[in-house]
C-alpha cells in the first residue's frame, strides 16, 4: 500500500525515518499556513510571558498537512518533552489515566486522531484539560468509588481529520483551534526545495515545481513524490528534469493534477456507475471498495477543492470538470 502515492499516513519504517529527517523543527522553518503560524507564535509567547503552560491546541485537516509536525514544534519551541499517543490506542479510560498520570510538568501531550478515542476516556479528558485533575474509579458495582488525582499541568495538542466528529464539549475545551488548509503550489515548491536541500539534491527549480504541482496540496505527498523521483533518476541514471518527473509519476499513477488512482477510481465510479450522482457516501464506498472514512477524510476534501465533486444534500455529484478531466462527455443536465 505504501508504495502507492496515496495520502494515507506513513506506514513503513523507511518512510517514517524519511519524514523525520525532513520535518521542520521550528515555526520559522514551517512553510505556509501563515495565519496559523502567527496565531501559534502569539499563543506560545503569551504563555511564556506569564510562565504558564500554553492553552490546549486543536488542529484539524486532511492527513499530511503538518499536524504532527506542529505538535512537535510546540514542544520544541516551549522546550518541553513531547508524549505521543492516538485516539485508537485509547480504548478505555484507564489507558488515558495511565498516560495523563505519568506526564511531567509542562509536557506536551499529542493525541492524533483524537475523534477516535473511547467515550469514557473522552469524559475523563474534559476534567484533565480544565482542572489538571482526573477521577479514578476504584472498585466495582455498588462499592465503587472515585479517587481524585492531581495531574502535572500540560498542553494537549489534539489532531483530527474529522473535526465534525468531535463532541462540542471536547472542542470547547481547546483554547485554540486551527484548521489546516491545503498548500498552494508555490508553498509546496518551497517544501520540496527545502527537502531537496536537506537531502543534498541540487535539482532544477522547474523539476521541483513539477513535483509540487502534482502533490495534492499536501507536503507529505510532495516529499513522497520527491523520493520516488529520486529513485527513478537513480535507477535510470537520467537527469533530474521535468521529463524525468513526468515519467516517474506516470509510473506511479499520479496524473498532471496530482490525482492518484483512488481519486480517479472515485470519480470514475461516480461518473460511470452512477451517471455522475448524486450518490450517498456508503454506496460510493462499497462500489469503490474503500472505507467510507478514507473517502470522506482523504479523497473528498481534495476533489471538492479541485472542483471535481460537489457535496449535495442528496449525495456526492461529479461536476463537468470531473467529466472533462477523465475524458468523458458531460451529460447536458442543468443541475450539474
Ligand atoms: P499530519 O500529522 O497532518 O498527517 P505531518 O505533520 O506528519 O502531517 O506531516 C507530514 C510530513 O510533511 C512531515 O514529515 C513534514 O516533513 C512534511 N510537512 C508537513 N507540513 C510541512 C510544512 N508546513 N513545511 C514543511 N514540511 C511539512
CSV table of C-alpha atoms and ligand atoms in Angstrom, one decimal:
chain,number,residue,atom,x,y,z
A,1,UNK,CA,0.0,0.0,0.0
A,2,UNK,CA,2.7,2.4,0.9
A,3,UNK,CA,4.4,2.3,-2.5
A,4,UNK,CA,1.3,3.9,-3.8
A,5,UNK,CA,1.4,7.7,-3.9
A,6,UNK,CA,-1.6,7.9,-1.6
A,7,UNK,CA,-2.2,10.5,1.1
A,8,UNK,CA,-2.6,8.0,3.9
A,9,UNK,CA,-0.3,8.3,6.9
A,10,UNK,CA,3.1,6.8,6.6
A,11,UNK,CA,3.2,3.1,7.5
A,12,UNK,CA,6.6,1.8,6.6
A,13,UNK,CA,9.6,2.3,8.8
A,14,UNK,CA,11.6,3.7,5.9
A,15,UNK,CA,9.0,6.4,5.3
A,16,UNK,CA,8.8,7.3,9.0
A,17,UNK,CA,12.5,7.9,9.1
A,18,UNK,CA,12.5,9.8,5.8
A,19,UNK,CA,9.7,12.1,7.2
A,20,UNK,CA,11.5,12.5,10.4
A,21,UNK,CA,14.6,13.8,8.6
A,22,UNK,CA,12.6,16.3,6.6
A,23,UNK,CA,10.3,17.5,9.4
A,24,UNK,CA,10.7,21.3,10.1
A,25,UNK,CA,11.9,21.8,13.7
A,26,UNK,CA,10.7,25.3,14.3
A,27,UNK,CA,7.9,27.6,13.3
A,28,UNK,CA,10.4,29.6,11.2
A,29,UNK,CA,11.1,26.5,9.1
A,30,UNK,CA,7.4,25.5,8.8
A,31,UNK,CA,6.3,26.5,5.3
A,32,UNK,CA,2.9,28.1,4.6
A,33,UNK,CA,-0.2,28.2,7.0
A,34,UNK,CA,0.9,31.7,7.8
A,35,UNK,CA,-2.2,32.7,9.8
A,36,UNK,CA,-1.9,29.6,12.0
A,37,UNK,CA,1.8,30.1,12.5
A,38,UNK,CA,1.2,33.7,13.6
A,39,UNK,CA,-1.5,32.7,16.0
A,40,UNK,CA,0.7,30.0,17.4
A,41,UNK,CA,3.6,32.4,18.0
A,42,UNK,CA,1.2,34.6,19.9
A,43,UNK,CA,-0.2,31.8,22.0
A,44,UNK,CA,3.3,30.5,22.9
A,45,UNK,CA,4.7,33.9,23.6
A,46,UNK,CA,1.9,34.8,25.9
A,47,UNK,CA,2.2,31.6,27.9
A,48,UNK,CA,6.0,32.2,28.2
A,49,UNK,CA,5.5,35.7,29.5
A,50,UNK,CA,3.0,34.5,32.1
A,51,UNK,CA,5.2,31.5,32.9
A,52,UNK,CA,2.4,29.0,32.4
A,53,UNK,CA,1.6,26.1,30.0
A,54,UNK,CA,0.2,27.2,26.7
A,55,UNK,CA,-3.5,26.7,26.0
A,56,UNK,CA,-4.7,23.3,24.6
A,57,UNK,CA,-4.5,23.3,20.8
A,58,UNK,CA,-6.8,21.5,18.4
A,59,UNK,CA,-5.5,21.0,14.8
A,60,UNK,CA,-7.8,19.7,12.1
A,61,UNK,CA,-7.4,19.0,8.4
A,62,UNK,CA,-6.7,16.2,6.0
A,63,UNK,CA,-3.7,13.9,6.6
A,64,UNK,CA,-0.2,15.0,5.7
A,65,UNK,CA,-0.7,18.8,6.2
A,66,UNK,CA,1.6,19.2,9.2
A,67,UNK,CA,-0.5,18.5,12.4
A,68,UNK,CA,2.1,16.2,13.9
A,69,UNK,CA,4.9,18.5,12.8
A,70,UNK,CA,3.2,21.4,14.6
A,71,UNK,CA,2.8,19.4,17.8
A,72,UNK,CA,6.5,18.6,17.7
A,73,UNK,CA,7.3,22.3,17.1
A,74,UNK,CA,5.1,23.4,20.0
A,75,UNK,CA,7.2,21.0,22.3
A,76,UNK,CA,10.4,22.2,20.7
A,77,UNK,CA,9.6,25.9,21.0
A,78,UNK,CA,8.5,25.6,24.6
A,79,UNK,CA,11.5,23.4,25.3
A,80,UNK,CA,9.3,20.7,26.7
A,81,UNK,CA,9.2,17.0,26.0
A,82,UNK,CA,6.5,15.5,23.8
A,83,UNK,CA,4.4,12.5,24.6
A,84,UNK,CA,2.6,11.0,21.5
A,85,UNK,CA,-0.4,8.8,21.5
A,86,UNK,CA,-3.5,8.4,19.4
A,87,UNK,CA,-7.3,8.1,19.7
A,88,UNK,CA,-7.4,4.4,18.5
A,89,UNK,CA,-4.8,3.5,21.2
A,90,UNK,CA,-7.1,4.8,24.0
A,91,UNK,CA,-9.7,2.1,24.3
A,92,UNK,CA,-10.5,2.6,28.0
A,93,UNK,CA,-10.4,5.5,30.4
A,94,UNK,CA,-7.6,3.5,32.2
A,95,UNK,CA,-5.4,3.9,29.1
A,96,UNK,CA,-5.7,7.6,29.2
A,97,UNK,CA,-5.3,7.8,33.0
A,98,UNK,CA,-2.0,5.9,32.6
A,99,UNK,CA,-0.7,8.5,30.1
A,100,UNK,CA,-2.0,11.5,32.0
A,101,UNK,CA,-0.7,10.5,35.4
A,102,UNK,CA,2.8,9.9,34.1
A,103,UNK,CA,3.1,13.4,32.4
A,104,UNK,CA,5.9,15.6,33.7
A,105,UNK,CA,5.1,19.3,34.4
A,106,UNK,CA,4.8,21.3,31.2
A,107,UNK,CA,4.9,18.3,28.9
A,108,UNK,CA,3.1,18.5,25.6
A,109,UNK,CA,0.7,15.6,25.0
A,110,UNK,CA,-0.1,14.9,21.4
A,111,UNK,CA,-3.3,12.8,20.7
A,112,UNK,CA,-3.6,12.1,17.0
A,113,UNK,CA,-7.0,11.1,15.6
A,114,UNK,CA,-8.5,12.4,18.8
A,115,UNK,CA,-12.0,11.8,17.5
A,116,UNK,CA,-11.5,8.1,17.7
A,117,UNK,CA,-10.9,8.0,21.4
A,118,UNK,CA,-13.2,5.9,23.6
A,119,UNK,CA,-16.1,7.8,25.1
A,120,UNK,CA,-15.3,7.2,28.8
A,121,UNK,CA,-11.7,8.4,28.1
A,122,UNK,CA,-13.1,11.5,26.4
A,123,UNK,CA,-15.1,12.4,29.5
A,124,UNK,CA,-12.0,11.9,31.7
A,125,UNK,CA,-10.1,14.2,29.4
A,126,UNK,CA,-12.6,17.1,30.0
A,127,UNK,CA,-11.7,17.4,33.6
A,128,UNK,CA,-8.0,16.8,32.9
A,129,UNK,CA,-7.9,19.6,30.4
A,130,UNK,CA,-9.9,22.0,32.6
A,131,UNK,CA,-8.5,21.4,36.0
A,132,UNK,CA,-5.4,19.2,35.5
A,133,UNK,CA,-7.2,16.6,37.6
A,134,UNK,CA,-8.9,13.2,37.0
A,135,UNK,CA,-11.2,11.0,39.0
A,136,UNK,CA,-10.1,7.4,39.1
A,137,UNK,CA,-12.7,4.7,39.6
A,138,UNK,CA,-11.8,2.2,42.3
A,139,UNK,CA,-13.7,-1.0,42.8
A,140,UNK,CA,-16.8,-2.2,41.0
A,141,UNK,CA,-20.6,-2.1,41.4
A,142,UNK,CA,-22.3,-0.5,44.4
A,143,UNK,CA,-19.0,-0.3,46.3
A,144,UNK,CA,-17.2,1.6,43.5
A,145,UNK,CA,-15.8,5.0,44.5
A,146,UNK,CA,-13.7,7.6,42.8
A,147,UNK,CA,-10.3,8.9,43.9
A,148,UNK,CA,-9.3,12.3,42.7
A,149,UNK,CA,-5.8,12.5,41.3
A,150,UNK,CA,-3.9,15.8,40.6
A,151,UNK,CA,-2.0,16.0,37.3
A,152,UNK,CA,1.0,17.9,36.3
A,153,UNK,CA,0.0,20.9,34.1
A,154,UNK,CA,0.3,20.0,30.5
A,155,UNK,CA,-0.6,21.2,27.0
A,156,UNK,CA,-2.7,19.0,24.9
A,157,UNK,CA,-2.4,19.1,21.2
A,158,UNK,CA,-5.2,17.2,19.6
A,159,UNK,CA,-5.2,16.4,15.9
A,160,UNK,CA,-8.2,15.3,13.8
A,161,UNK,CA,-9.0,14.7,10.2
A,162,UNK,CA,-12.7,14.9,11.1
A,163,UNK,CA,-13.4,17.9,13.4
A,164,UNK,CA,-17.1,17.4,12.7
A,165,UNK,CA,-17.0,14.2,14.7
A,166,UNK,CA,-15.6,15.8,17.8
A,167,UNK,CA,-18.2,16.3,20.5
A,168,UNK,CA,-18.9,20.0,21.3
A,169,UNK,CA,-17.8,19.8,25.0
A,170,UNK,CA,-14.4,18.4,23.9
A,171,UNK,CA,-13.9,21.0,21.2
A,172,UNK,CA,-14.9,23.8,23.6
A,173,UNK,CA,-12.1,22.9,26.0
A,174,UNK,CA,-9.4,23.7,23.5
A,175,UNK,CA,-8.2,27.3,24.0
A,176,UNK,CA,-7.0,27.4,20.4
A,177,UNK,CA,-8.3,25.6,17.3
A,178,UNK,CA,-7.0,25.8,13.8
A,179,UNK,CA,-7.9,24.2,10.5
A,180,UNK,CA,-5.0,23.5,8.2
A,181,UNK,CA,-5.7,24.2,4.6
A,182,UNK,CA,-4.2,22.5,1.5
A,183,UNK,CA,-1.0,24.2,0.4
A,184,UNK,CA,-0.6,26.3,-2.7
A,185,UNK,CA,1.7,25.2,-5.5
A,186,UNK,CA,4.2,28.0,-4.5
A,187,UNK,CA,4.2,26.8,-0.9
A,188,UNK,CA,4.7,23.2,-1.9
A,189,UNK,CA,7.6,24.2,-4.2
A,190,UNK,CA,9.2,25.7,-1.1
A,191,UNK,CA,8.6,22.5,0.8
A,192,UNK,CA,10.2,20.4,-2.0
A,193,UNK,CA,13.1,22.8,-2.3
A,194,UNK,CA,13.7,22.6,1.4
A,195,UNK,CA,13.5,18.8,1.4
A,196,UNK,CA,15.8,18.5,-1.6
A,197,UNK,CA,18.4,20.7,0.1
A,198,UNK,CA,18.2,18.6,3.3
A,199,UNK,CA,18.7,15.5,1.1
A,200,UNK,CA,21.7,17.2,-0.7
A,201,UNK,CA,20.0,17.3,-4.1
A,202,UNK,CA,20.6,20.2,-6.5
A,203,UNK,CA,17.8,19.8,-8.9
A,204,UNK,CA,16.4,22.5,-11.2
A,205,UNK,CA,13.5,24.6,-9.9
A,206,UNK,CA,11.3,23.5,-12.8
A,207,UNK,CA,11.6,19.9,-11.8
A,208,UNK,CA,10.8,20.7,-8.2
A,209,UNK,CA,7.9,22.8,-9.3
A,210,UNK,CA,6.5,20.0,-11.4
A,211,UNK,CA,6.6,17.7,-8.3
A,212,UNK,CA,4.9,20.4,-6.2
A,213,UNK,CA,2.1,20.8,-8.8
A,214,UNK,CA,1.3,17.1,-8.6
A,215,UNK,CA,1.3,16.9,-4.8
A,216,UNK,CA,-2.4,17.2,-4.0
A,217,UNK,CA,-1.8,20.3,-1.9
A,218,UNK,CA,0.0,18.1,0.7
A,219,UNK,CA,3.5,18.3,2.0
A,220,UNK,CA,3.7,14.6,2.9
A,221,UNK,CA,2.9,13.7,-0.7
A,222,UNK,CA,5.4,16.3,-2.0
A,223,UNK,CA,8.1,14.6,0.0
A,224,UNK,CA,6.9,11.2,-1.1
A,225,UNK,CA,7.0,12.1,-4.7
A,226,UNK,CA,10.4,13.6,-4.4
A,227,UNK,CA,11.6,10.3,-3.0
A,228,UNK,CA,10.0,8.4,-5.9
A,229,UNK,CA,11.5,10.7,-8.5
A,230,UNK,CA,14.9,10.4,-6.8
A,231,UNK,CA,14.6,6.6,-7.1
A,232,UNK,CA,13.7,6.9,-10.7
A,233,UNK,CA,16.6,9.3,-11.5
A,234,UNK,CA,19.0,7.0,-9.7
A,235,UNK,CA,17.9,3.7,-11.4
A,236,UNK,CA,17.5,5.2,-14.9
A,237,UNK,CA,20.7,7.2,-14.5
A,238,UNK,CA,18.9,10.2,-16.0
A,239,UNK,CA,18.8,14.0,-15.4
A,240,UNK,CA,16.5,15.2,-12.7
A,241,UNK,CA,14.5,17.3,-15.0
A,242,UNK,CA,10.8,17.9,-15.8
A,243,UNK,CA,10.7,14.9,-18.2
A,244,UNK,CA,12.0,12.6,-15.5
A,245,UNK,CA,9.4,13.9,-13.0
A,246,UNK,CA,6.7,13.3,-15.6
A,247,UNK,CA,7.9,9.8,-16.5
A,248,UNK,CA,8.4,8.8,-12.9
A,249,UNK,CA,4.9,10.0,-11.8
A,250,UNK,CA,3.3,8.3,-14.8
A,251,UNK,CA,4.8,5.1,-13.4
A,252,UNK,CA,3.2,5.8,-10.0
A,253,UNK,CA,-0.2,6.6,-11.4
A,254,UNK,CA,-0.1,10.3,-10.4
A,255,UNK,CA,-1.7,12.4,-13.1
A,256,UNK,CA,-0.8,16.0,-14.0
A,257,UNK,CA,-3.2,17.5,-11.4
A,258,UNK,CA,-1.9,15.1,-8.7
A,259,UNK,CA,-4.9,12.8,-8.7
A,260,UNK,CA,-3.9,9.3,-7.7
A,261,UNK,CA,-5.5,6.0,-8.6
A,262,UNK,CA,-8.0,6.2,-5.7
A,263,UNK,CA,-9.1,9.7,-6.6
A,264,UNK,CA,-9.7,8.7,-10.2
A,265,UNK,CA,-11.5,5.5,-9.1
A,266,UNK,CA,-13.9,7.6,-7.1
A,267,UNK,CA,-14.6,9.9,-9.9
A,268,UNK,CA,-14.8,7.1,-12.5
A,269,UNK,CA,-17.3,5.2,-10.3
A,270,UNK,CA,-19.3,8.3,-9.7
A,271,UNK,CA,-19.5,9.0,-13.4
A,272,UNK,CA,-19.8,5.5,-15.0
A,273,UNK,CA,-21.8,3.6,-12.4
A,274,UNK,CA,-24.0,6.4,-11.1
A,275,UNK,CA,-24.3,8.6,-14.0
A,276,UNK,CA,-22.5,11.4,-12.2
A,277,UNK,CA,-24.6,11.1,-9.0
A,278,UNK,CA,-25.8,12.2,-6.6
A,279,UNK,CA,-24.9,9.1,-4.7
A,280,UNK,CA,-24.6,8.5,-1.0
A,281,UNK,CA,-21.1,8.0,0.6
A,282,UNK,CA,-21.9,4.5,1.8
A,283,UNK,CA,-22.9,3.3,-1.7
A,284,UNK,CA,-19.9,5.0,-3.3
A,285,UNK,CA,-17.5,3.5,-0.8
A,286,UNK,CA,-18.8,-0.1,-1.4
A,287,UNK,CA,-18.6,0.4,-5.2
A,288,UNK,CA,-15.0,1.7,-5.0
A,289,UNK,CA,-14.0,-0.9,-2.4
A,290,UNK,CA,-12.6,1.6,0.0
A,291,UNK,CA,-13.6,2.6,3.5
A,292,UNK,CA,-16.1,5.4,3.8
A,293,UNK,CA,-13.9,7.2,6.3
A,294,UNK,CA,-11.0,7.2,3.8
A,295,UNK,CA,-13.1,8.6,1.1
A,296,UNK,CA,-14.6,11.3,3.3
A,297,UNK,CA,-11.5,12.4,5.1
A,298,UNK,CA,-8.8,11.8,2.4
A,299,UNK,CA,-10.2,11.7,-1.1
A,300,UNK,CA,-13.1,14.1,-1.0
A,301,UNK,CA,-11.5,17.2,0.5
A,302,UNK,CA,-9.1,17.4,-2.4
A,303,UNK,CA,-11.6,16.5,-5.1
A,304,UNK,CA,-14.0,19.1,-3.7
A,305,UNK,CA,-11.2,21.7,-3.6
A,306,UNK,CA,-10.3,20.9,-7.2
A,307,UNK,CA,-14.0,21.4,-8.2
A,308,UNK,CA,-14.5,17.8,-9.3
A,309,UNK,CA,-17.1,16.8,-6.7
A,310,UNK,CA,-20.0,18.6,-5.1
A,311,UNK,CA,-21.5,17.6,-1.9
A,312,UNK,CA,-25.2,18.0,-2.1
A,313,UNK,CA,-27.9,17.0,0.4
A,314,UNK,CA,-28.7,14.1,-1.8
A,315,UNK,CA,-25.1,12.8,-2.0
A,316,UNK,CA,-21.9,13.3,-4.0
A,317,UNK,CA,-22.1,14.6,-7.5
A,318,UNK,CA,-19.5,14.8,-10.3
A,319,UNK,CA,-19.0,18.2,-11.8
A,320,UNK,CA,-18.5,18.9,-15.6
A,321,UNK,CA,-14.8,19.5,-14.7
A,322,UNK,CA,-14.6,15.9,-13.4
A,323,UNK,CA,-16.1,14.5,-16.7
A,324,UNK,CA,-13.6,16.6,-18.7
A,325,UNK,CA,-10.6,15.5,-16.6
A,326,UNK,CA,-11.4,11.9,-17.1
A,327,UNK,CA,-12.1,12.3,-20.8
A,328,UNK,CA,-15.8,11.7,-20.6
A,329,UNK,CA,-18.5,13.8,-22.2
A,330,UNK,CA,-20.6,15.5,-19.5
A,331,UNK,CA,-24.4,15.0,-19.9
A,332,UNK,CA,-26.2,18.2,-20.7
A,333,UNK,CA,-28.1,18.4,-17.4
A,334,UNK,CA,-28.9,21.8,-16.0
A,335,UNK,CA,-28.4,20.7,-12.4
A,336,UNK,CA,-24.8,19.5,-12.8
B,1,LIG,P1,-0.2,15.2,9.7
B,1,LIG,O1,0.1,15.0,11.1
B,1,LIG,O2,-1.1,16.4,9.4
B,1,LIG,O3,-0.7,13.9,9.0
B,1,LIG,P2,2.7,15.6,9.4
B,1,LIG,O4,2.9,16.6,10.4
B,1,LIG,O5,3.0,14.2,9.8
B,1,LIG,O6,1.1,15.6,8.9
B,1,LIG,O7,3.4,16.0,8.0
B,1,LIG,C1,3.9,15.0,7.1
B,1,LIG,C2,5.2,15.4,6.6
B,1,LIG,O8,5.1,16.5,5.7
B,1,LIG,C3,6.2,15.8,7.6
B,1,LIG,O9,7.2,14.8,7.8
B,1,LIG,C4,7.0,17.0,7.1
B,1,LIG,O10,8.2,16.6,6.6
B,1,LIG,C5,6.1,17.5,6.0
B,1,LIG,N1,5.5,18.8,6.3
B,1,LIG,C6,4.2,19.0,6.8
B,1,LIG,N2,3.9,20.2,6.9
B,1,LIG,C7,5.0,20.9,6.5
B,1,LIG,C8,5.3,22.3,6.3
B,1,LIG,N3,4.4,23.3,6.6
B,1,LIG,N4,6.5,22.7,5.9
B,1,LIG,C9,7.4,21.7,5.5
B,1,LIG,N5,7.2,20.4,5.6
B,1,LIG,C10,6.0,20.0,6.1
